[in-house]
Backbone as JSON Lines, residues from 0, in Angstrom:
{"i":0,"aa":"M","n":[31.12,-33.05,35.94],"ca":[32.4,-34.05,34.93],"c":[32.78,-35.06,35.56]}
{"i":1,"aa":"G","n":[31.85,-35.37,36.39],"ca":[31.22,-36.84,36.95],"c":[30.1,-37.22,36.5]}
{"i":2,"aa":"F","n":[29.7,-36.76,35.02],"ca":[28.56,-37.63,34.59],"c":[29.01,-38.3,33.28]}
{"i":3,"aa":"Y","n":[28.56,-39.78,34.2],"ca":[28.67,-41.29,33.91],"c":[27.41,-41.87,32.66]}
{"i":4,"aa":"R","n":[26.42,-41.62,32.78],"ca":[25.43,-42.69,32.04],"c":[25.62,-42.73,31.0]}
{"i":5,"aa":"P","n":[25.7,-41.67,30.57],"ca":[25.78,-41.65,29.0],"c":[26.87,-42.67,27.91]}
{"i":6,"aa":"I","n":[28.03,-42.64,29.03],"ca":[28.96,-43.79,28.79],"c":[29.19,-45.01,29.07]}
{"i":7,"aa":"L","n":[27.78,-45.39,30.01],"ca":[27.39,-46.67,30.55],"c":[26.78,-48.02,29.37]}
{"i":8,"aa":"P","n":[26.32,-47.59,27.89],"ca":[26.04,-48.04,27.21],"c":[27.87,-48.75,26.45]}
{"i":9,"aa":"I","n":[28.29,-47.62,26.1],"ca":[30.02,-48.19,25.74],"c":[30.15,-49.76,26.61]}
{"i":10,"aa":"F","n":[30.08,-49.44,27.71],"ca":[30.68,-50.32,28.67],"c":[29.75,-51.18,28.04]}
{"i":11,"aa":"A","n":[28.58,-51.18,28.22],"ca":[27.69,-52.73,27.66],"c":[27.97,-53.38,26.81]}
{"i":12,"aa":"A","n":[28.24,-52.62,25.41],"ca":[28.55,-53.39,24.45],"c":[29.65,-53.32,24.01]}
{"i":13,"aa":"D","n":[30.96,-52.55,24.18],"ca":[32.19,-52.86,23.95],"c":[33.33,-52.74,24.65]}
{"i":14,"aa":"V","n":[33.1,-52.77,26.27],"ca":[33.82,-53.14,27.58],"c":[33.85,-54.66,27.72]}
{"i":15,"aa":"F","n":[32.62,-54.56,28.39],"ca":[32.21,-55.88,29.0],"c":[31.27,-56.92,27.86]}
{"i":16,"aa":"K","n":[30.73,-56.58,26.86],"ca":[30.2,-56.97,25.75],"c":[28.61,-58.38,26.59]}
{"i":17,"aa":"T","n":[27.87,-57.02,27.34],"ca":[27.16,-57.57,27.92],"c":[25.87,-57.54,27.47]}
{"i":18,"aa":"G","n":[25.6,-56.94,26.05],"ca":[23.97,-56.82,25.08],"c":[23.61,-55.73,26.13]}
{"i":19,"aa":"A","n":[21.99,-56.05,25.82],"ca":[21.04,-54.58,26.77],"c":[20.57,-55.35,28.08]}
{"i":20,"aa":"S","n":[21.0,-56.9,28.13],"ca":[20.86,-57.28,29.92],"c":[21.75,-56.26,30.59]}
{"i":21,"aa":"G","n":[23.15,-56.95,30.39],"ca":[24.18,-55.89,31.0],"c":[23.66,-54.64,30.91]}
{"i":22,"aa":"L","n":[23.44,-53.86,29.93],"ca":[22.92,-51.93,29.89],"c":[22.06,-51.76,31.22]}
{"i":23,"aa":"G","n":[21.14,-53.07,30.65],"ca":[19.74,-52.71,32.03],"c":[20.62,-52.85,33.43]}
{"i":24,"aa":"L","n":[21.33,-53.72,34.0],"ca":[21.87,-53.88,35.17],"c":[22.87,-52.89,35.89]}
{"i":25,"aa":"L","n":[23.4,-52.11,34.09],"ca":[24.26,-50.91,34.72],"c":[23.67,-49.31,34.63]}
{"i":26,"aa":"Y","n":[22.23,-49.26,34.48],"ca":[21.29,-48.63,34.24],"c":[20.25,-48.58,36.14]}
{"i":27,"aa":"A","n":[20.22,-49.63,35.96],"ca":[19.74,-49.76,37.7],"c":[20.58,-49.91,38.62]}
{"i":28,"aa":"A","n":[21.64,-50.12,38.32],"ca":[22.39,-49.97,39.89],"c":[22.55,-49.51,40.45]}
{"i":29,"aa":"P","n":[22.66,-47.38,39.9],"ca":[22.57,-46.68,40.59],"c":[21.46,-46.18,41.22]}
{"i":30,"aa":"S","n":[20.46,-46.57,40.62],"ca":[18.87,-46.32,41.24],"c":[18.71,-47.35,42.52]}
{"i":31,"aa":"A","n":[19.16,-47.94,42.98],"ca":[19.69,-49.3,43.89],"c":[20.82,-48.95,44.72]}
{"i":32,"aa":"G","n":[21.72,-48.33,44.26],"ca":[22.67,-47.53,45.07],"c":[22.02,-46.32,46.11]}
{"i":33,"aa":"S","n":[20.98,-45.28,45.58],"ca":[20.31,-44.33,45.57],"c":[19.32,-45.28,46.61]}
{"i":34,"aa":"L","n":[18.58,-45.77,46.56],"ca":[18.01,-46.03,47.48],"c":[18.63,-46.61,49.07]}
{"i":35,"aa":"L","n":[19.82,-47.46,48.33],"ca":[20.65,-47.32,49.63],"c":[20.65,-46.43,50.79]}
{"i":36,"aa":"G","n":[21.54,-45.63,49.65],"ca":[21.98,-44.49,50.13],"c":[21.22,-43.63,51.39]}
{"i":37,"aa":"T","n":[19.59,-43.12,50.56],"ca":[19.1,-42.57,51.17],"c":[18.12,-43.4,52.08]}
{"i":38,"aa":"T","n":[18.27,-44.49,52.52],"ca":[17.69,-45.45,53.54],"c":[19.02,-45.42,54.68]}
{"i":39,"aa":"V","n":[20.32,-45.29,54.15],"ca":[20.88,-44.9,55.6],"c":[21.2,-43.23,55.77]}
{"i":40,"aa":"L","n":[20.37,-42.39,54.7],"ca":[21.05,-41.49,55.3],"c":[19.63,-41.42,56.33]}
{"i":41,"aa":"L","n":[18.28,-41.69,56.02],"ca":[17.45,-41.76,56.82],"c":[17.47,-42.47,58.06]}
{"i":42,"aa":"M","n":[18.13,-43.37,58.54],"ca":[18.07,-44.25,59.55],"c":[19.72,-43.82,60.52]}
{"i":43,"aa":"A","n":[19.86,-42.23,59.68],"ca":[20.96,-41.73,60.68],"c":[20.43,-40.42,61.18]}
{"i":44,"aa":"G","n":[19.54,-40.5,60.47],"ca":[18.85,-39.29,61.14],"c":[19.37,-37.14,61.06]}
{"i":45,"aa":"N","n":[19.41,-36.32,61.7],"ca":[19.5,-35.22,61.64],"c":[21.07,-35.51,61.87]}
{"i":46,"aa":"V","n":[21.57,-35.19,60.69],"ca":[23.22,-35.2,60.58],"c":[23.45,-33.88,60.74]}
{"i":47,"aa":"H","n":[24.36,-33.35,61.85],"ca":[24.74,-32.33,62.0],"c":[26.4,-31.66,61.45]}
{"i":48,"aa":"R","n":[27.09,-32.91,61.23],"ca":[28.44,-32.17,59.92],"c":[27.52,-32.23,58.75]}
{"i":49,"aa":"K","n":[27.28,-31.24,58.23],"ca":[26.33,-31.89,57.29],"c":[27.31,-31.48,56.04]}
{"i":50,"aa":"G","n":[28.24,-30.39,56.39],"ca":[29.19,-29.93,55.22],"c":[30.38,-31.16,55.48]}
{"i":51,"aa":"V","n":[30.97,-31.98,56.34],"ca":[32.01,-32.96,56.27],"c":[30.89,-33.89,55.4]}
{"i":52,"aa":"L","n":[29.7,-33.81,55.43],"ca":[28.95,-35.25,54.73],"c":[29.11,-34.82,53.76]}
{"i":53,"aa":"V","n":[28.95,-33.87,53.11],"ca":[28.42,-33.78,51.54],"c":[29.92,-33.87,50.69]}
{"i":54,"aa":"I","n":[30.95,-33.06,51.34],"ca":[32.77,-33.22,51.39],"c":[32.86,-34.97,50.65]}
{"i":55,"aa":"V","n":[32.56,-36.09,51.92],"ca":[32.45,-37.33,51.9],"c":[31.42,-38.01,50.88]}
{"i":56,"aa":"A","n":[30.88,-37.35,50.73],"ca":[30.17,-38.21,49.34],"c":[30.93,-37.63,48.21]}
{"i":57,"aa":"A","n":[30.64,-36.28,48.22],"ca":[31.59,-35.95,46.76],"c":[33.02,-37.07,46.68]}
{"i":58,"aa":"L","n":[33.72,-36.8,47.21],"ca":[34.59,-37.86,47.25],"c":[34.51,-39.56,47.04]}
{"i":59,"aa":"F","n":[33.37,-40.01,48.16],"ca":[33.07,-41.31,47.25],"c":[32.48,-41.46,45.92]}
{"i":60,"aa":"F","n":[32.16,-40.48,45.48],"ca":[31.84,-40.12,44.19],"c":[31.86,-40.51,43.11]}
{"i":61,"aa":"A","n":[33.87,-39.43,42.98],"ca":[34.39,-39.08,42.34],"c":[35.7,-40.19,42.73]}
{"i":62,"aa":"A","n":[35.67,-41.46,43.55],"ca":[36.35,-42.83,44.02],"c":[35.34,-43.53,43.18]}
{"i":63,"aa":"G","n":[33.72,-43.91,43.14],"ca":[33.14,-44.52,42.32],"c":[33.28,-44.18,40.81]}
{"i":64,"aa":"L","n":[33.97,-42.96,40.43],"ca":[33.8,-43.13,38.98],"c":[35.3,-43.85,38.69]}
{"i":65,"aa":"A","n":[36.42,-43.56,39.85],"ca":[38.08,-44.35,39.67],"c":[37.49,-45.62,39.12]}
{"i":66,"aa":"L","n":[36.71,-45.74,39.79],"ca":[36.56,-47.4,40.26],"c":[35.85,-47.9,38.98]}
{"i":67,"aa":"L","n":[34.63,-47.64,38.98],"ca":[33.97,-48.1,37.22],"c":[35.11,-47.5,35.6]}
{"i":68,"aa":"G","n":[36.29,-46.25,35.49],"ca":[36.75,-46.32,35.03],"c":[37.81,-47.62,34.68]}
{"i":69,"aa":"S","n":[38.21,-48.29,35.87],"ca":[39.57,-49.27,36.07],"c":[38.32,-50.61,35.78]}
{"i":70,"aa":"S","n":[36.9,-50.43,36.03],"ca":[36.62,-52.04,35.91],"c":[37.36,-52.78,34.97]}
{"i":71,"aa":"Q","n":[37.56,-54.33,35.5],"ca":[38.25,-55.63,34.59],"c":[37.19,-56.27,34.76]}
{"i":72,"aa":"W","n":[35.94,-55.94,34.93],"ca":[34.88,-57.08,35.31],"c":[33.65,-56.8,35.53]}
{"i":73,"aa":"F","n":[32.64,-57.1,34.93],"ca":[31.13,-56.47,34.87],"c":[30.68,-56.27,36.27]}
{"i":74,"aa":"W","n":[30.93,-57.35,37.1],"ca":[30.29,-56.93,38.38],"c":[31.2,-55.71,39.44]}
{"i":75,"aa":"M","n":[32.43,-55.51,38.68],"ca":[33.35,-54.55,40.14],"c":[32.27,-52.93,38.57]}
{"i":76,"aa":"A","n":[31.94,-53.25,37.55],"ca":[31.16,-51.8,37.48],"c":[30.0,-51.63,37.38]}
{"i":77,"aa":"V","n":[29.67,-52.8,38.61],"ca":[28.15,-52.39,38.8],"c":[28.11,-52.35,40.44]}
{"i":78,"aa":"V","n":[29.63,-52.89,40.93],"ca":[29.61,-52.31,42.27],"c":[29.56,-50.81,42.5]}
{"i":79,"aa":"A","n":[30.97,-50.01,40.83],"ca":[31.11,-48.83,40.91],"c":[29.57,-47.76,40.98]}
{"i":80,"aa":"V","n":[28.67,-48.68,40.14],"ca":[27.1,-47.14,39.34],"c":[26.73,-48.04,40.73]}
{"i":81,"aa":"L","n":[26.66,-48.48,41.65],"ca":[26.04,-48.69,42.59],"c":[26.73,-47.53,43.94]}
{"i":82,"aa":"L","n":[27.7,-47.37,44.31],"ca":[28.42,-46.85,44.75],"c":[27.81,-45.17,44.51]}
{"i":83,"aa":"L","n":[27.67,-45.33,42.9],"ca":[28.08,-43.85,42.04],"c":[26.78,-43.13,42.55]}
{"i":84,"aa":"G","n":[25.28,-44.27,42.36],"ca":[24.24,-44.14,42.69],"c":[24.08,-43.6,44.54]}
{"i":85,"aa":"F","n":[24.62,-44.32,45.08],"ca":[24.85,-44.35,46.91],"c":[25.0,-42.62,47.54]}
{"i":86,"aa":"A","n":[25.98,-42.74,46.73],"ca":[27.3,-41.32,47.3],"c":[26.38,-40.46,46.47]}
{"i":87,"aa":"D","n":[25.73,-40.62,45.16],"ca":[24.9,-38.94,44.67],"c":[23.98,-38.55,45.41]}
{"i":88,"aa":"S","n":[23.0,-39.86,46.17],"ca":[21.78,-39.66,46.6],"c":[21.74,-38.72,47.94]}
{"i":89,"aa":"I","n":[22.77,-39.15,48.92],"ca":[23.15,-38.51,49.89],"c":[24.2,-37.27,49.64]}
{"i":90,"aa":"S","n":[24.37,-37.11,48.93],"ca":[25.13,-35.48,48.37],"c":[24.14,-34.26,47.6]}
{"i":91,"aa":"V","n":[23.02,-35.07,47.55],"ca":[21.97,-34.11,46.49],"c":[20.8,-33.84,47.63]}
{"i":92,"aa":"A","n":[20.83,-35.14,48.73],"ca":[20.1,-34.54,49.55],"c":[19.99,-33.41,50.41]}
{"i":93,"aa":"I","n":[21.55,-33.69,50.88],"ca":[22.08,-32.58,52.44],"c":[22.28,-31.3,51.49]}
{"i":94,"aa":"R","n":[22.46,-31.14,50.06],"ca":[22.78,-30.31,49.32],"c":[21.13,-29.37,49.33]}
{"i":95,"aa":"R","n":[20.33,-30.04,48.6],"ca":[19.18,-29.83,48.65],"c":[18.29,-29.32,49.76]}
{"i":96,"aa":"T","n":[18.96,-30.05,50.87],"ca":[18.24,-29.42,52.71],"c":[18.88,-28.7,52.66]}
{"i":97,"aa":"V","n":[20.37,-28.33,52.98],"ca":[21.19,-26.69,53.29],"c":[20.34,-26.1,52.64]}
{"i":98,"aa":"V","n":[20.34,-25.62,51.18],"ca":[19.63,-24.56,50.83],"c":[18.65,-24.03,51.29]}
{"i":99,"aa":"Q","n":[17.27,-25.06,51.51],"ca":[16.13,-24.87,52.33],"c":[16.2,-24.32,53.53]}
{"i":100,"aa":"L","n":[17.21,-24.96,53.9],"ca":[17.64,-24.09,55.79],"c":[18.07,-22.51,55.82]}
{"i":101,"aa":"L","n":[19.03,-23.03,54.27],"ca":[19.43,-20.9,54.09],"c":[18.74,-19.73,53.36]}
{"i":102,"aa":"A","n":[18.38,-20.2,53.15],"ca":[17.53,-19.66,51.71],"c":[16.13,-18.83,52.76]}
{"i":103,"aa":"P","n":[16.33,-17.44,52.63],"ca":[15.03,-16.95,53.36],"c":[13.57,-17.41,52.8]}
{"i":104,"aa":"D","n":[12.75,-17.33,53.79],"ca":[11.66,-17.96,53.28],"c":[10.99,-17.1,52.43]}
{"i":105,"aa":"G","n":[11.05,-15.66,51.55],"ca":[10.62,-15.56,50.15],"c":[11.05,-16.27,49.09]}
{"i":106,"aa":"M","n":[12.41,-17.32,49.25],"ca":[13.47,-17.19,48.44],"c":[12.97,-18.47,48.15]}
{"i":107,"aa":"L","n":[12.35,-19.37,49.29],"ca":[12.51,-21.0,49.01],"c":[11.86,-21.59,47.82]}
{"i":108,"aa":"G","n":[11.33,-20.91,46.84],"ca":[10.69,-21.59,45.92],"c":[12.2,-21.03,44.71]}
{"i":109,"aa":"R","n":[12.31,-20.1,44.66],"ca":[13.73,-19.7,43.6],"c":[14.94,-20.51,43.86]}
{"i":110,"aa":"A","n":[15.55,-20.6,45.31],"ca":[15.96,-21.32,45.69],"c":[16.07,-22.91,45.39]}
{"i":111,"aa":"A","n":[14.93,-22.88,45.24],"ca":[14.68,-24.82,44.74],"c":[14.36,-25.24,43.46]}
{"i":112,"aa":"S","n":[14.29,-23.97,42.52],"ca":[13.89,-24.1,41.46],"c":[15.26,-23.59,40.48]}
{"i":113,"aa":"L","n":[16.66,-22.93,40.98],"ca":[18.0,-22.11,40.61],"c":[18.79,-24.01,40.85]}
{"i":114,"aa":"I","n":[18.42,-24.63,42.08],"ca":[19.56,-26.02,42.29],"c":[19.37,-26.33,41.61]}
{"i":115,"aa":"T","n":[17.71,-26.9,41.38],"ca":[17.45,-28.07,39.85],"c":[17.67,-27.53,38.57]}
{"i":116,"aa":"V","n":[17.55,-26.09,38.1],"ca":[17.98,-25.72,36.99],"c":[19.39,-26.15,36.52]}
{"i":117,"aa":"F","n":[20.49,-25.9,38.14],"ca":[22.2,-25.88,37.72],"c":[22.09,-27.48,37.47]}
{"i":118,"aa":"A","n":[21.44,-28.3,38.26],"ca":[21.42,-29.8,38.56],"c":[21.73,-30.14,37.12]}
{"i":119,"aa":"Q","n":[20.47,-29.79,36.72],"ca":[19.8,-30.65,34.81],"c":[20.97,-29.78,33.65]}
{"i":120,"aa":"T","n":[20.99,-28.22,33.99],"ca":[21.76,-27.75,33.39],"c":[23.77,-28.7,33.01]}
{"i":121,"aa":"T","n":[24.43,-28.65,34.23],"ca":[25.12,-29.59,34.34],"c":[25.22,-30.79,34.13]}
{"i":122,"aa":"N","n":[24.53,-31.72,34.45],"ca":[24.27,-32.98,33.55],"c":[24.48,-33.29,32.38]}
{"i":123,"aa":"G","n":[23.51,-31.67,31.79],"ca":[23.53,-31.64,30.39],"c":[24.79,-31.83,29.12]}
{"i":124,"aa":"L","n":[25.76,-30.28,30.41],"ca":[26.7,-30.57,30.08],"c":[27.9,-31.25,30.35]}
{"i":125,"aa":"G","n":[27.74,-31.66,31.01],"ca":[28.67,-33.26,31.73],"c":[28.31,-34.2,30.4]}
{"i":126,"aa":"A","n":[26.94,-34.68,30.13],"ca":[27.11,-35.72,28.86],"c":[27.96,-35.2,28.02]}
{"i":127,"aa":"L","n":[27.92,-33.61,27.49],"ca":[28.3,-33.57,26.3],"c":[29.9,-33.66,26.82]}
{"i":128,"aa":"L","n":[30.49,-33.23,27.94],"ca":[31.92,-33.24,27.87],"c":[32.86,-35.06,27.31]}
{"i":129,"aa":"A","n":[31.44,-35.75,29.19],"ca":[31.95,-37.43,28.79],"c":[31.59,-37.94,27.26]}
{"i":130,"aa":"G","n":[30.8,-37.29,26.33],"ca":[30.86,-37.74,25.13],"c":[32.19,-37.52,23.96]}
{"i":131,"aa":"I","n":[32.49,-36.46,23.99],"ca":[33.35,-36.2,23.67],"c":[34.72,-36.3,24.07]}
{"i":132,"aa":"T","n":[35.25,-36.19,25.58],"ca":[36.41,-37.49,26.2],"c":[36.49,-38.83,25.6]}
{"i":133,"aa":"A","n":[35.41,-39.17,25.97],"ca":[34.7,-41.08,24.87],"c":[35.84,-41.12,24.25]}
{"i":134,"aa":"Q","n":[34.63,-40.29,22.85],"ca":[35.29,-40.75,21.84],"c":[36.63,-40.15,21.76]}
{"i":135,"aa":"Y","n":[37.59,-39.85,22.09],"ca":[39.21,-39.34,21.56],"c":[40.29,-39.65,22.85]}
{"i":136,"aa":"M","n":[39.49,-40.23,23.8],"ca":[40.27,-40.94,24.66],"c":[40.08,-42.35,25.23]}
{"i":137,"aa":"G","n":[39.13,-42.64,24.73],"ca":[38.11,-44.36,24.93],"c":[37.12,-43.9,26.37]}
{"i":138,"aa":"A","n":[36.3,-44.75,26.64],"ca":[35.47,-43.96,28.16],"c":[35.84,-44.83,28.94]}
{"i":139,"aa":"S","n":[36.68,-45.87,29.18],"ca":[37.91,-46.03,30.48],"c":[38.21,-44.58,30.64]}
{"i":140,"aa":"N","n":[39.04,-44.17,30.04],"ca":[40.29,-42.3,30.21],"c":[38.92,-41.62,30.62]}
{"i":141,"aa":"A","n":[37.86,-41.59,29.99],"ca":[36.98,-40.54,30.46],"c":[36.63,-40.21,31.38]}
{"i":142,"aa":"L","n":[36.55,-41.41,32.3],"ca":[36.04,-41.19,33.5],"c":[37.12,-41.29,34.47]}
{"i":143,"aa":"L","n":[38.29,-41.94,34.06],"ca":[39.08,-41.51,35.02],"c":[39.71,-39.91,34.74]}
{"i":144,"aa":"V","n":[39.58,-39.75,33.91],"ca":[39.86,-38.29,33.6],"c":[38.47,-37.23,34.22]}
{"i":145,"aa":"G","n":[38.05,-37.51,34.47],"ca":[36.18,-37.05,35.14],"c":[36.71,-37.52,36.97]}
{"i":146,"aa":"S","n":[36.63,-38.79,37.6],"ca":[36.83,-38.74,37.86],"c":[38.51,-37.65,38.98]}
{"i":147,"aa":"A","n":[38.92,-37.26,38.46],"ca":[40.48,-36.79,38.51],"c":[39.7,-35.3,38.52]}
{"i":148,"aa":"L","n":[39.15,-34.82,37.62],"ca":[38.68,-33.7,37.82],"c":[37.37,-33.34,39.42]}
{"i":149,"aa":"C","n":[36.98,-34.16,39.1],"ca":[36.52,-34.62,40.19],"c":[37.28,-33.74,41.76]}
{"i":150,"aa":"F","n":[37.76,-34.87,41.76],"ca":[38.57,-34.44,42.72],"c":[39.48,-33.31,43.21]}
{"i":151,"aa":"V","n":[39.96,-33.07,41.52],"ca":[40.47,-30.86,41.89],"c":[39.53,-30.43,42.72]}
{"i":152,"aa":"M","n":[37.99,-30.38,41.85],"ca":[36.79,-29.51,42.18],"c":[36.78,-29.32,43.57]}
{"i":153,"aa":"I","n":[36.89,-30.32,43.73],"ca":[36.18,-30.79,46.0],"c":[37.47,-30.19,46.01]}
{"i":154,"aa":"L","n":[38.48,-30.39,45.98],"ca":[39.97,-29.62,46.51],"c":[39.69,-27.97,46.88]}
{"i":155,"aa":"A","n":[39.85,-27.85,45.21],"ca":[39.46,-26.46,45.26],"c":[38.29,-25.9,46.04]}
{"i":156,"aa":"I","n":[37.31,-26.69,46.13],"ca":[35.9,-26.09,46.45],"c":[36.1,-25.72,47.98]}
{"i":157,"aa":"C","n":[36.38,-27.15,48.97],"ca":[37.36,-26.81,49.79],"c":[38.37,-26.05,50.54]}
{"i":158,"aa":"L","n":[39.23,-25.31,49.91],"ca":[40.12,-24.16,49.9],"c":[39.12,-23.21,49.28]}
{"i":159,"aa":"A","n":[38.37,-22.62,49.0],"ca":[37.96,-21.56,48.77],"c":[36.54,-21.17,49.08]}
{"i":160,"aa":"I","n":[36.25,-22.6,50.32],"ca":[35.09,-22.48,50.66],"c":[34.99,-23.17,52.06]}
{"i":161,"aa":"P","n":[36.42,-22.6,53.4],"ca":[37.03,-23.28,54.33],"c":[35.29,-23.86,55.22]}
{"i":162,"aa":"Q","n":[34.54,-22.76,55.23],"ca":[33.62,-23.41,56.37],"c":[32.91,-24.02,55.51]}
{"i":163,"aa":"L","n":[32.82,-24.73,54.78],"ca":[32.22,-25.92,54.53],"c":[32.76,-26.83,54.87]}
{"i":164,"aa":"W","n":[33.87,-27.58,55.47],"ca":[34.05,-28.39,56.19],"c":[33.64,-28.29,58.04]}
{"i":165,"aa":"R","n":[33.15,-27.17,58.21],"ca":[32.83,-26.43,59.52],"c":[31.31,-26.25,59.49]}
{"i":166,"aa":"Y","n":[30.48,-26.71,58.35],"ca":[29.18,-25.94,58.72],"c":[28.3,-27.35,59.31]}
{"i":167,"aa":"K","n":[27.92,-26.64,60.31],"ca":[26.89,-27.73,61.39],"c":[25.2,-26.86,61.24]}
{"i":168,"aa":"S","n":[24.73,-27.99,61.47],"ca":[23.05,-27.44,61.59],"c":[22.44,-28.15,62.9]}
């Protein structure tokens, strides 16, 4: 619901009219955010409230989508995609760590493979949904809808799996 990268060329070309250099910056900003997020996570050490951290990171991701969708200026969009990379790197690192901690030893490889396949599949489907939504509602509105759906899904997951919020390791 929050796969934003296929929509970035629309922002560079049509919304901000920055051309290839602007698109390059929009594509690079999530990587810079990811490096920053990973560095912060490494400096934090072993976070005991991993469930809370995953939820908070997902909420920041949803907020980053909303910020990108409502961006009026190019630098605001760059900050938004930086935030998206930051939040996503933290969320992915914690989710993968928890899967490895909770999976039985004989299932570690299969568990890691399943989470990778799931992530790649949902990204592909997310790109399709983002493109269709952008075609009919515009790129900015597609991101705002994606942000709202992310917030709803996070809330639904927290309600359906209340032990996620309490998960500690």
